[in-house]
Amino acid sequence: MQEHSDSDESFFERVRTVVAQIPAGRVTTYGDIAAHLGRRGAARIVGWALKDAVGGDLPCHRVVNRNGVLTGRRHFETPYVMEERLRSEGVTFVAEDQVDLDAHRWRPGEAE
């Protein structure tokens, strides 16, 4: 089991705060969140921060990889939940597990 420092814990909280702000029908990337929080290159840590939050109130389904692929889907109740939630919000796909990032991307800090 990996140990997390206090700085990781506060980073995890900051990640969750950003994810809570993602508007319905929009997606952002792990890297966009990391860059917004001043930790460019920490996309993987953003993923770790969200892993335990899946299934709660946070809209974790709105976070995809840099290509729009639903890499976090295996952490949901079923492999299809993430896609179903995004489609129900009107997010369109360019491939079976890849959202249309150009049409739906939201960058933290930008107005809706």
GROMACS .gro file of N, CA and C in nm:
model
  336
    1MET      N    1   0.084  -0.118   0.000
    1MET     CA    2   0.000   0.000   0.000
    1MET      C    3   0.089   0.125   0.000
    2GLN      N    4   0.054   0.220  -0.082
    2GLN     CA    5   0.134   0.342  -0.093
    2GLN      C    6   0.097   0.440   0.018
    3GLU      N    7   0.198   0.498   0.078
    3GLU     CA    8   0.177   0.600   0.180
    3GLU      C    9   0.154   0.734   0.111
    4HIS      N   10   0.065   0.814   0.167
    4HIS     CA   11   0.041   0.948   0.114
    4HIS      C   12   0.085   1.049   0.218
    5SER      N   13   0.149   1.153   0.174
    5SER     CA   14   0.192   1.258   0.265
    5SER      C   15   0.077   1.356   0.287
    6ASP      N   16   0.095   1.445   0.384
    6ASP     CA   17  -0.006   1.547   0.407
    6ASP      C   18  -0.027   1.632   0.283
    7SER      N   19   0.082   1.658   0.208
    7SER     CA   20   0.067   1.739   0.088
    7SER      C   21  -0.016   1.665  -0.017
    8ASP      N   22  -0.002   1.531  -0.024
    8ASP     CA   23  -0.087   1.453  -0.114
    8ASP      C   24  -0.233   1.466  -0.073
    9GLU      N   25  -0.259   1.458   0.058
    9GLU     CA   26  -0.397   1.466   0.105
    9GLU      C   27  -0.460   1.600   0.070
   10SER      N   28  -0.386   1.709   0.087
   10SER     CA   29  -0.444   1.838   0.052
   10SER      C   30  -0.460   1.849  -0.100
   11PHE      N   31  -0.368   1.790  -0.176
   11PHE     CA   32  -0.381   1.788  -0.322
   11PHE      C   33  -0.506   1.709  -0.360
   12PHE      N   34  -0.528   1.594  -0.295
   12PHE     CA   35  -0.647   1.513  -0.323
   12PHE      C   36  -0.773   1.595  -0.298
   13GLU      N   37  -0.777   1.670  -0.189
   13GLU     CA   38  -0.893   1.754  -0.159
   13GLU      C   39  -0.912   1.860  -0.266
   14ARG      N   40  -0.804   1.919  -0.311
   14ARG     CA   41  -0.812   2.022  -0.416
   14ARG      C   42  -0.862   1.961  -0.547
   15VAL      N   43  -0.819   1.838  -0.577
   15VAL     CA   44  -0.868   1.768  -0.696
   15VAL      C   45  -1.019   1.751  -0.686
   16ARG      N   46  -1.065   1.705  -0.572
   16ARG     CA   47  -1.209   1.680  -0.554
   16ARG      C   48  -1.289   1.810  -0.566
   17THR      N   49  -1.233   1.920  -0.518
   17THR     CA   50  -1.300   2.050  -0.530
   17THR      C   51  -1.316   2.088  -0.677
   18VAL      N   52  -1.213   2.066  -0.757
   18VAL     CA   53  -1.221   2.097  -0.901
   18VAL      C   54  -1.324   2.007  -0.969
   19VAL      N   55  -1.321   1.878  -0.940
   19VAL     CA   56  -1.413   1.783  -1.004
   19VAL      C   57  -1.557   1.820  -0.972
   20ALA      N   58  -1.583   1.867  -0.852
   20ALA     CA   59  -1.719   1.906  -0.814
   20ALA      C   60  -1.771   2.021  -0.900
   21GLN      N   61  -1.682   2.097  -0.963
   21GLN     CA   62  -1.721   2.213  -1.044
   21GLN      C   63  -1.743   2.182  -1.192
   22ILE      N   64  -1.713   2.061  -1.236
   22ILE     CA   65  -1.728   2.028  -1.378
   22ILE      C   66  -1.876   2.030  -1.414
   23PRO      N   67  -1.915   2.113  -1.509
   23PRO     CA   68  -2.057   2.122  -1.545
   23PRO      C   69  -2.108   1.994  -1.612
   24ALA      N   70  -2.235   1.967  -1.592
   24ALA     CA   71  -2.299   1.853  -1.660
   24ALA      C   72  -2.285   1.872  -1.810
   25GLY      N   73  -2.260   1.763  -1.881
   25GLY     CA   74  -2.245   1.768  -2.026
   25GLY      C   75  -2.106   1.809  -2.072
   26ARG      N   76  -2.015   1.826  -1.977
   26ARG     CA   77  -1.878   1.863  -2.009
   26ARG      C   78  -1.783   1.761  -1.946
   27VAL      N   79  -1.663   1.753  -1.996
   27VAL     CA   80  -1.560   1.664  -1.939
   27VAL      C   81  -1.430   1.742  -1.929
   28THR      N   82  -1.342   1.695  -1.844
   28THR     CA   83  -1.208   1.750  -1.835
   28THR      C   84  -1.112   1.632  -1.825
   29THR      N   85  -0.984   1.661  -1.835
   29THR     CA   86  -0.886   1.553  -1.831
   29THR      C   87  -0.811   1.554  -1.699
   30TYR      N   88  -0.751   1.441  -1.668
   30TYR     CA   89  -0.668   1.432  -1.548
   30TYR      C   90  -0.557   1.538  -1.555
   31GLY      N   91  -0.499   1.553  -1.674
   31GLY     CA   92  -0.392   1.650  -1.693
   31GLY      C   93  -0.438   1.794  -1.679
   32ASP      N   94  -0.560   1.825  -1.726
   32ASP     CA   95  -0.613   1.961  -1.711
   32ASP      C   96  -0.626   1.996  -1.563
   33ILE      N   97  -0.673   1.901  -1.484
   33ILE     CA   98  -0.689   1.924  -1.341
   33ILE      C   99  -0.553   1.944  -1.276
   34ALA      N  100  -0.458   1.857  -1.309
   34ALA     CA  101  -0.323   1.868  -1.251
   34ALA      C  102  -0.260   2.002  -1.285
   35ALA      N  103  -0.270   2.045  -1.411
   35ALA     CA  104  -0.212   2.172  -1.452
   35ALA      C  105  -0.279   2.288  -1.380
   36HIS      N  106  -0.410   2.284  -1.367
   36HIS     CA  107  -0.483   2.390  -1.298
   36HIS      C  108  -0.438   2.403  -1.153
   37LEU      N  109  -0.402   2.291  -1.093
   37LEU     CA  110  -0.359   2.291  -0.953
   37LEU      C  111  -0.209   2.312  -0.936
   38GLY      N  112  -0.142   2.345  -1.048
   38GLY     CA  113   0.001   2.375  -1.041
   38GLY      C  114   0.090   2.253  -1.033
   39ARG      N  115   0.037   2.138  -1.072
   39ARG     CA  116   0.117   2.015  -1.067
   39ARG      C  117   0.116   1.947  -1.205
   40ARG      N  118   0.151   2.024  -1.306
   40ARG     CA  119   0.158   1.969  -1.442
   40ARG      C  120   0.240   1.841  -1.438
   41GLY      N  121   0.193   1.739  -1.503
   41GLY     CA  122   0.263   1.611  -1.501
   41GLY      C  123   0.213   1.519  -1.391
   42ALA      N  124   0.117   1.563  -1.312
   42ALA     CA  125   0.065   1.482  -1.201
   42ALA      C  126  -0.071   1.420  -1.233
   43ALA      N  127  -0.097   1.396  -1.361
   43ALA     CA  128  -0.226   1.340  -1.402
   43ALA      C  129  -0.255   1.208  -1.331
   44ARG      N  130  -0.155   1.125  -1.315
   44ARG     CA  131  -0.175   0.996  -1.250
   44ARG      C  132  -0.218   1.015  -1.104
   45ILE      N  133  -0.162   1.115  -1.038
   45ILE     CA  134  -0.199   1.141  -0.899
   45ILE      C  135  -0.345   1.189  -0.892
   46VAL      N  136  -0.388   1.265  -0.992
   46VAL     CA  137  -0.528   1.306  -0.999
   46VAL      C  138  -0.616   1.181  -1.005
   47GLY      N  139  -0.576   1.083  -1.085
   47GLY     CA  140  -0.650   0.957  -1.093
   47GLY      C  141  -0.657   0.888  -0.958
   48TRP      N  142  -0.546   0.886  -0.885
   48TRP     CA  143  -0.546   0.823  -0.752
   48TRP      C  144  -0.643   0.897  -0.660
   49ALA      N  145  -0.646   1.028  -0.670
   49ALA     CA  146  -0.734   1.108  -0.585
   49ALA      C  147  -0.881   1.075  -0.609
   50LEU      N  148  -0.913   1.038  -0.733
   50LEU     CA  149  -1.052   1.012  -0.768
   50LEU      C  150  -1.094   0.867  -0.747
   51LYS      N  151  -0.999   0.777  -0.744
   51LYS     CA  152  -1.031   0.634  -0.736
   51LYS      C  153  -1.126   0.602  -0.621
   52ASP      N  154  -1.098   0.657  -0.504
   52ASP     CA  155  -1.180   0.628  -0.387
   52ASP      C  156  -1.309   0.710  -0.382
   53ALA      N  157  -1.319   0.811  -0.467
   53ALA     CA  158  -1.438   0.898  -0.467
   53ALA      C  159  -1.548   0.845  -0.559
   54VAL      N  160  -1.514   0.750  -0.646
   54VAL     CA  161  -1.613   0.694  -0.738
   54VAL      C  162  -1.725   0.630  -0.658
   55GLY      N  163  -1.848   0.656  -0.701
   55GLY     CA  164  -1.964   0.600  -0.632
   55GLY      C  165  -2.021   0.696  -0.529
   56GLY      N  166  -1.952   0.806  -0.506
   56GLY     CA  167  -2.003   0.908  -0.414
   56GLY      C  168  -2.076   1.016  -0.491
   57ASP      N  169  -2.076   1.136  -0.436
   57ASP     CA  170  -2.148   1.248  -0.497
   57ASP      C  171  -2.067   1.322  -0.603
   58LEU      N  172  -1.937   1.299  -0.607
   58LEU     CA  173  -1.855   1.369  -0.705
   58LEU      C  174  -1.881   1.318  -0.846
   59PRO      N  175  -1.886   1.406  -0.945
   59PRO     CA  176  -1.908   1.362  -1.084
   59PRO      C  177  -1.778   1.312  -1.149
   60CYS      N  178  -1.720   1.207  -1.090
   60CYS     CA  179  -1.594   1.151  -1.140
   60CYS      C  180  -1.605   1.101  -1.283
   61HIS      N  181  -1.728   1.070  -1.326
   61HIS     CA  182  -1.748   1.021  -1.463
   61HIS      C  183  -1.713   1.128  -1.567
   62ARG      N  184  -1.697   1.251  -1.524
   62ARG     CA  185  -1.667   1.361  -1.617
   62ARG      C  186  -1.517   1.382  -1.636
   63VAL      N  187  -1.434   1.294  -1.583
   63VAL     CA  188  -1.289   1.307  -1.597
   63VAL      C  189  -1.239   1.193  -1.686
   64VAL      N  190  -1.172   1.230  -1.795
   64VAL     CA  191  -1.125   1.133  -1.895
   64VAL      C  192  -0.975   1.154  -1.918
   65ASN      N  193  -0.914   1.066  -1.995
   65ASN     CA  194  -0.771   1.085  -2.021
   65ASN      C  195  -0.751   1.191  -2.130
   66ARG      N  196  -0.627   1.219  -2.162
   66ARG     CA  197  -0.595   1.330  -2.254
   66ARG      C  198  -0.650   1.310  -2.394
   67ASN      N  199  -0.687   1.186  -2.428
   67ASN     CA  200  -0.746   1.157  -2.559
   67ASN      C  201  -0.897   1.144  -2.553
   68GLY      N  202  -0.955   1.166  -2.436
   68GLY     CA  203  -1.100   1.153  -2.421
   68GLY      C  204  -1.146   1.012  -2.391
   69VAL      N  205  -1.052   0.922  -2.364
   69VAL     CA  206  -1.087   0.782  -2.338
   69VAL      C  207  -1.129   0.765  -2.192
   70LEU      N  208  -1.228   0.679  -2.171
   70LEU     CA  209  -1.283   0.654  -2.038
   70LEU      C  210  -1.194   0.557  -1.959
   71THR      N  211  -1.074   0.598  -1.927
   71THR     CA  212  -0.980   0.509  -1.861
   71THR      C  213  -1.020   0.477  -1.718
   72GLY      N  214  -1.103   0.560  -1.655
   72GLY     CA  215  -1.145   0.535  -1.518
   72GLY      C  216  -1.266   0.445  -1.505
   73ARG      N  217  -1.319   0.398  -1.615
   73ARG     CA  218  -1.447   0.325  -1.610
   73ARG      C  219  -1.442   0.197  -1.529
   74ARG      N  220  -1.326   0.136  -1.516
   74ARG     CA  221  -1.319   0.010  -1.440
   74ARG      C  222  -1.341   0.030  -1.291
   75HIS      N  223  -1.337   0.156  -1.245
   75HIS     CA  224  -1.357   0.184  -1.103
   75HIS      C  225  -1.504   0.207  -1.067
   76PHE      N  226  -1.591   0.207  -1.167
   76PHE     CA  227  -1.734   0.227  -1.142
   76PHE      C  228  -1.803   0.093  -1.117
   77GLU      N  229  -1.930   0.099  -1.080
   77GLU     CA  230  -2.007  -0.020  -1.046
   77GLU      C  231  -2.001  -0.126  -1.156
   78THR      N  232  -2.012  -0.081  -1.281
   78THR     CA  233  -1.995  -0.170  -1.396
   78THR      C  234  -1.910  -0.093  -1.497
   79PRO      N  235  -1.852  -0.161  -1.595
   79PRO     CA  236  -1.770  -0.091  -1.695
   79PRO      C  237  -1.849   0.006  -1.783
   80TYR      N  238  -1.981   0.003  -1.774
   80TYR     CA  239  -2.066   0.085  -1.861
   80TYR      C  240  -2.123   0.210  -1.793
   81VAL      N  241  -2.112   0.217  -1.661
   81VAL     CA  242  -2.174   0.327  -1.586
   81VAL      C  243  -2.120   0.462  -1.629
   82MET      N  244  -1.990   0.474  -1.645
   82MET     CA  245  -1.930   0.602  -1.681
   82MET      C  246  -1.985   0.652  -1.815
   83GLU      N  247  -1.986   0.563  -1.914
   83GLU     CA  248  -2.039   0.600  -2.046
   83GLU      C  249  -2.188   0.635  -2.038
   84GLU      N  250  -2.265   0.557  -1.964
   84GLU     CA  251  -2.409   0.582  -1.953
   84GLU      C  252  -2.437   0.718  -1.892
   85ARG      N  253  -2.362   0.753  -1.788
   85ARG     CA  254  -2.382   0.883  -1.723
   85ARG      C  255  -2.347   0.997  -1.818
   86LEU      N  256  -2.237   0.983  -1.890
   86LEU     CA  257  -2.198   1.088  -1.984
   86LEU      C  258  -2.300   1.103  -2.096
   87ARG      N  259  -2.344   0.991  -2.152
   87ARG     CA  260  -2.443   0.997  -2.261
   87ARG      C  261  -2.574   1.061  -2.211
   88SER      N  262  -2.612   1.030  -2.087
   88SER     CA  263  -2.737   1.086  -2.033
   88SER      C  264  -2.727   1.238  -2.016
   89GLU      N  265  -2.604   1.291  -2.009
   89GLU     CA  266  -2.582   1.435  -1.998
   89GLU      C  267  -2.562   1.500  -2.135
   90GLY      N  268  -2.571   1.419  -2.243
   90GLY     CA  269  -2.559   1.473  -2.377
   90GLY      C  270  -2.419   1.473  -2.435
   91VAL      N  271  -2.325   1.409  -2.364
   91VAL     CA  272  -2.188   1.401  -2.416
   91VAL      C  273  -2.186   1.303  -2.533
   92THR      N  274  -2.123   1.345  -2.641
   92THR     CA  275  -2.116   1.259  -2.760
   92THR      C  276  -1.980   1.188  -2.765
   93PHE      N  277  -1.977   1.080  -2.839
   93PHE     CA  278  -1.859   0.996  -2.848
   93PHE      C  279  -1.810   0.987  -2.992
   94VAL      N  280  -1.678   0.976  -3.007
   94VAL     CA  281  -1.619   0.958  -3.139
   94VAL      C  282  -1.578   0.812  -3.160
   95ALA      N  283  -1.575   0.736  -3.053
   95ALA     CA  284  -1.546   0.592  -3.057
   95ALA      C  285  -1.618   0.531  -2.937
   96GLU      N  286  -1.617   0.399  -2.930
   96GLU     CA  287  -1.693   0.330  -2.826
   96GLU      C  288  -1.664   0.380  -2.685
   97ASP      N  289  -1.538   0.404  -2.654
   97ASP     CA  290  -1.502   0.448  -2.518
   97ASP      C  291  -1.428   0.581  -2.518
   98GLN      N  292  -1.457   0.666  -2.619
   98GLN     CA  293  -1.385   0.793  -2.633
   98GLN      C  294  -1.483   0.906  -2.659
   99VAL      N  295  -1.485   1.004  -2.568
   99VAL     CA  296  -1.574   1.118  -2.585
   99VAL      C  297  -1.520   1.214  -2.690
  100ASP      N  298  -1.608   1.297  -2.742
  100ASP     CA  299  -1.568   1.402  -2.836
  100ASP      C  300  -1.512   1.517  -2.752
  101LEU      N  301  -1.383   1.511  -2.726
  101LEU     CA  302  -1.317   1.607  -2.638
  101LEU      C  303  -1.326   1.749  -2.694
  102ASP      N  304  -1.317   1.763  -2.825
  102ASP     CA  305  -1.325   1.896  -2.886
  102ASP      C  306  -1.460   1.963  -2.857
  103ALA      N  307  -1.565   1.884  -2.853
  103ALA     CA  308  -1.700   1.939  -2.833
  103ALA      C  309  -1.735   1.960  -2.687
  104HIS      N  310  -1.676   1.882  -2.597
  104HIS     CA  311  -1.724   1.881  -2.458
  104HIS      C  312  -1.619   1.918  -2.352
  105ARG      N  313  -1.498   1.950  -2.395
  105ARG     CA  314  -1.391   1.975  -2.297
  105ARG      C  315  -1.415   2.103  -2.217
  106TRP      N  316  -1.397   2.091  -2.089
  106TRP     CA  317  -1.403   2.204  -1.996
  106TRP      C  318  -1.269   2.210  -1.924
  107ARG      N  319  -1.209   2.327  -1.922
  107ARG     CA  320  -1.082   2.342  -1.852
  107ARG      C  321  -1.109   2.413  -1.720
  108PRO      N  322  -1.058   2.359  -1.610
  108PRO     CA  323  -1.080   2.423  -1.479
  108PRO      C  324  -1.038   2.569  -1.483
  109GLY      N  325  -1.124   2.651  -1.426
  109GLY     CA  326  -1.095   2.794  -1.422
  109GLY      C  327  -1.159   2.873  -1.534
  110GLU      N  328  -1.212   2.803  -1.634
  110GLU     CA  329  -1.276   2.877  -1.744
  110GLU      C  330  -1.426   2.888  -1.717
  111ALA      N  331  -1.486   2.991  -1.769
  111ALA     CA  332  -1.630   3.008  -1.752
  111ALA      C  333  -1.702   2.902  -1.834
  112GLU      N  334  -1.818   2.867  -1.788
  112GLU     CA  335  -1.896   2.765  -1.860
  112GLU      C  336  -1.935   2.822  -1.991
   0.00000   0.00000   0.00000
